[in-house]
XYZ file of N, CA and C in Angstrom:
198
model
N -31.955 -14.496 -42.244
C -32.161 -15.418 -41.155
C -31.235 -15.065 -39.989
N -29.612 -14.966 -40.678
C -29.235 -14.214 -39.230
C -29.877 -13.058 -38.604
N -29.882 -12.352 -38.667
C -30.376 -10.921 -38.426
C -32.040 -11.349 -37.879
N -32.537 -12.406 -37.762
C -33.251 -12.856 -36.843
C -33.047 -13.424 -35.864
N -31.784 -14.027 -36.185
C -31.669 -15.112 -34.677
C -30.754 -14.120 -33.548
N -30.073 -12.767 -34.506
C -29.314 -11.824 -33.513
C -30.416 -11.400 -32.767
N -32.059 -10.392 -33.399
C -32.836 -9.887 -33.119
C -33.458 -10.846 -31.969
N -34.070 -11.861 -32.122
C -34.393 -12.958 -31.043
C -33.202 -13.213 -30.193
N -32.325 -13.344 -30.244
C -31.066 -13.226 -28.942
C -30.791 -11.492 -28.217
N -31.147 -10.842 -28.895
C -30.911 -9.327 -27.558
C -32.663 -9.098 -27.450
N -33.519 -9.747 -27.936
C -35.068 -9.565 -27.568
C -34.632 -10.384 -26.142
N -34.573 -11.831 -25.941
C -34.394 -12.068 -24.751
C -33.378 -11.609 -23.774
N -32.139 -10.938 -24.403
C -31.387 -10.304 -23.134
C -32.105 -8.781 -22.499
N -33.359 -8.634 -23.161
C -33.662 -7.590 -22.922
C -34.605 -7.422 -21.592
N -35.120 -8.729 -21.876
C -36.367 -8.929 -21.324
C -35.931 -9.915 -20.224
N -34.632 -10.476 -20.067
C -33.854 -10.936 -18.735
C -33.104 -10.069 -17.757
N -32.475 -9.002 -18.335
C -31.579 -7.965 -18.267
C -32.279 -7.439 -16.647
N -31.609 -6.685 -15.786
C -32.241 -6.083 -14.481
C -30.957 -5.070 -14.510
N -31.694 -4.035 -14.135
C -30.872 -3.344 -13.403
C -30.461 -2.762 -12.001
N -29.383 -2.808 -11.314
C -29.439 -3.056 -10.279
C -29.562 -2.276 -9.626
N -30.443 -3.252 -8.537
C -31.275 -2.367 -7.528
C -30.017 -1.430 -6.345
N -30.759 -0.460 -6.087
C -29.965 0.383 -4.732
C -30.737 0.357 -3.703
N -29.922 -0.530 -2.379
C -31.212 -0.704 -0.857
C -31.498 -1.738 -1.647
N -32.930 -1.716 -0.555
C -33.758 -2.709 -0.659
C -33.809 -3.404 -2.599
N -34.360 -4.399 -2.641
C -34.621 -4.724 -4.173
C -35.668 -4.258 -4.648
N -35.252 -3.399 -5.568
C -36.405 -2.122 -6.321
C -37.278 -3.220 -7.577
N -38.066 -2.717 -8.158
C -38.397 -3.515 -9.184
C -37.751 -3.000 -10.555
N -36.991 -4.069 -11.172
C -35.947 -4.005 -11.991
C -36.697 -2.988 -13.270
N -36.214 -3.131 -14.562
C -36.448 -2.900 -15.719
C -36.515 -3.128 -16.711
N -37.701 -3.697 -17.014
C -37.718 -5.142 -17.819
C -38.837 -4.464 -18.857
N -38.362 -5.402 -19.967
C -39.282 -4.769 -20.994
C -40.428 -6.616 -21.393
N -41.405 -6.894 -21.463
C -42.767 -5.798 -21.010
C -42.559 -5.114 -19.364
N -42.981 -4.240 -18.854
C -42.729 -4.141 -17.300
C -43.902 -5.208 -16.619
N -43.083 -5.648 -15.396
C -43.646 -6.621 -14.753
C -44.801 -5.983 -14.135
N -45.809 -6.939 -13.503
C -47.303 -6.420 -13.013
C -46.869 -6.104 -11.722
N -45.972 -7.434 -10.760
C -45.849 -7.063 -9.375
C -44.817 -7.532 -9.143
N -44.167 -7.280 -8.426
C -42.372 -7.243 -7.984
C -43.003 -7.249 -6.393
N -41.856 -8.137 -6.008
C -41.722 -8.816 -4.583
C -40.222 -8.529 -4.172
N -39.429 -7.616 -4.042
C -37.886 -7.400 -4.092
C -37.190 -8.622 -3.287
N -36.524 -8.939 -3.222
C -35.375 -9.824 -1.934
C -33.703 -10.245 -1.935
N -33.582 -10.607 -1.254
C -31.601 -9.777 -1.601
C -31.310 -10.953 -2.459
N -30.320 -11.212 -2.805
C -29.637 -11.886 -4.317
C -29.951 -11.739 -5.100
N -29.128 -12.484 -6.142
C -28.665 -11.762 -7.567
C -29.073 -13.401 -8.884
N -29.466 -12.952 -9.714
C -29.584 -13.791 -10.619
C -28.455 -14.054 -11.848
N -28.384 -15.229 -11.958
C -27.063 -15.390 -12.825
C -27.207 -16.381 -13.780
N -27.460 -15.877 -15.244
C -27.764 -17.098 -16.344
C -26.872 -17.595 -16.770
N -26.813 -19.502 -16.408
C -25.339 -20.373 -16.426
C -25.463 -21.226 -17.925
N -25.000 -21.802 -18.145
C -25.155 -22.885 -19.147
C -26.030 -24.187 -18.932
N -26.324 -24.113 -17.595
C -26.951 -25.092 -17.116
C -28.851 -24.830 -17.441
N -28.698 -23.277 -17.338
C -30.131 -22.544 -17.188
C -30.804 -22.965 -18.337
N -32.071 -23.055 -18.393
C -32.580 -23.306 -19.385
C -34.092 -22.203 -19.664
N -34.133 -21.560 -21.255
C -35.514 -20.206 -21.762
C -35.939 -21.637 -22.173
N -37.125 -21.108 -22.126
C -38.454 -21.873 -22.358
C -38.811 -20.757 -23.615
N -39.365 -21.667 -24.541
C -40.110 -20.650 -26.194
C -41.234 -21.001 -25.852
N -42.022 -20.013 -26.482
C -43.337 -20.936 -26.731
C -43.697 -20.502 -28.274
N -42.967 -19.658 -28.594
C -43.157 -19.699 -30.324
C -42.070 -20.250 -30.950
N -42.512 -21.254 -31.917
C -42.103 -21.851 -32.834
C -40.992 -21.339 -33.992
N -41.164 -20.244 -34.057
C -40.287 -19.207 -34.633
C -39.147 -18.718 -34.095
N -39.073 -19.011 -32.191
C -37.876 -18.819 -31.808
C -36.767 -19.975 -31.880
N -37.367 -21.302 -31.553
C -37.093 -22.059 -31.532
C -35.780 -22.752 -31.941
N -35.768 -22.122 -33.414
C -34.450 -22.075 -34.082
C -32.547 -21.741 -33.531
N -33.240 -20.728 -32.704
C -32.016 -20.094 -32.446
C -30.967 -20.474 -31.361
N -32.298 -21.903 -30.619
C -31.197 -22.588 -29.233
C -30.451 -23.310 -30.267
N -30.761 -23.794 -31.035
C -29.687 -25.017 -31.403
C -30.111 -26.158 -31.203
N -30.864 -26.525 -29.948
C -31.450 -27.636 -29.791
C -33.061 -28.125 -29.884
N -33.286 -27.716 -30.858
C -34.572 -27.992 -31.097
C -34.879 -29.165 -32.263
């Protein structure tokens, strides 16, 4: 069970993760890759306040607050 909730915690840092753009805002690198990217200057920053949305039931587990 651990070794799922690690696997489901770097699945979503993976798929939040960007790498940063040079110039203009490039389209990051995200795993699935996105369809269409719109670049624009600032930076994204995940707080404690932020809140992932699941939609499988199987992740669910791993906020704590479910």
């Amino acid at each position: 069970m651990r070794a799922n909730r690690v696997a489901a915690v770097l699945a979503g840092a993976v798929l939040i993760s960007v790498v940063p753009a040079a110039g203009a805002a490039e389209r990051p690198l995200t795993i699935p890759a996105l369809r269409e990217w719109h670049g624009a200057p600032g930076a994204f920053e995940l707080r404690a306040s932020s809140r992932i949305v699941v939609a499988s039931e199987g992740l669910a587990f791993s906020s704590g607050t479910s």
